[in-house]
Short mmCIF file of C-alpha atoms in Angstrom, two decimals:
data_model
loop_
_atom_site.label_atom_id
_atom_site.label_comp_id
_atom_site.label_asym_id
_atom_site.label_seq_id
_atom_site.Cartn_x
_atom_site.Cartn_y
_atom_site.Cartn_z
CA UNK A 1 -165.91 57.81 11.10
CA UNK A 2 -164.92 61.82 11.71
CA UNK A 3 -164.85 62.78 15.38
CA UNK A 4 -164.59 60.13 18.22
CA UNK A 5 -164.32 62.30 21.43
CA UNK A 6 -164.44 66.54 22.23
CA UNK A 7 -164.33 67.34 25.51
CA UNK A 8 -163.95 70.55 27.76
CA UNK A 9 -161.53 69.99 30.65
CA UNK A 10 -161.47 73.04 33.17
CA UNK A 11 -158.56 73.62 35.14
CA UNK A 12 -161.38 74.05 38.65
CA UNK A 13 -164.31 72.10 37.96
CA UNK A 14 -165.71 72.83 40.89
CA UNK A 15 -165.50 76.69 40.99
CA UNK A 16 -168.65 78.90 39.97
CA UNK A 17 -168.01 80.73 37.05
CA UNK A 18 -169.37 84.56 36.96
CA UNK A 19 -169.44 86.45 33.17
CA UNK A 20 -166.68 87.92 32.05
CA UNK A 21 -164.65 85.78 34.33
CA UNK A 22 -161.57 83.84 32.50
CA UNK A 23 -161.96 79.94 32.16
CA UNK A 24 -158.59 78.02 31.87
CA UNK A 25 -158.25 74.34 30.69
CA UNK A 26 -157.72 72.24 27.65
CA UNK A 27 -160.31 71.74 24.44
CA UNK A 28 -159.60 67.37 23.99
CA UNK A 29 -160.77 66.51 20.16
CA UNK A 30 -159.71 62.87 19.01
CA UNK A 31 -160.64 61.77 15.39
CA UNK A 32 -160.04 58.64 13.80
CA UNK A 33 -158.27 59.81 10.81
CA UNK A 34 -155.84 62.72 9.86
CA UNK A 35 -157.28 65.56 9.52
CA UNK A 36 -156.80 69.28 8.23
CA UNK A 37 -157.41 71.82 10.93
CA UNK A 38 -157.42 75.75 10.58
#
């Protein structure tokens, strides 16, 4: 029960990534139940 699946999807996967540099994608989270988020 609780969390099923979180996963970090970039928008490049294949790019290299230097500090300070912006990362775009999508956060995935999938539960199993209803839950209250903040």
């Amino acid at each position: 029960m609780g969390l099923t699946d979180f996963r970090i999807v970039f928008d490049n996967p294949w790019a290299t990534y230097s500090p300070g540099q912006t990362i775009t994608g999508k956060i995935i989270v999938c539960v199993d139940a209803v839950k209250k988020i903040r």
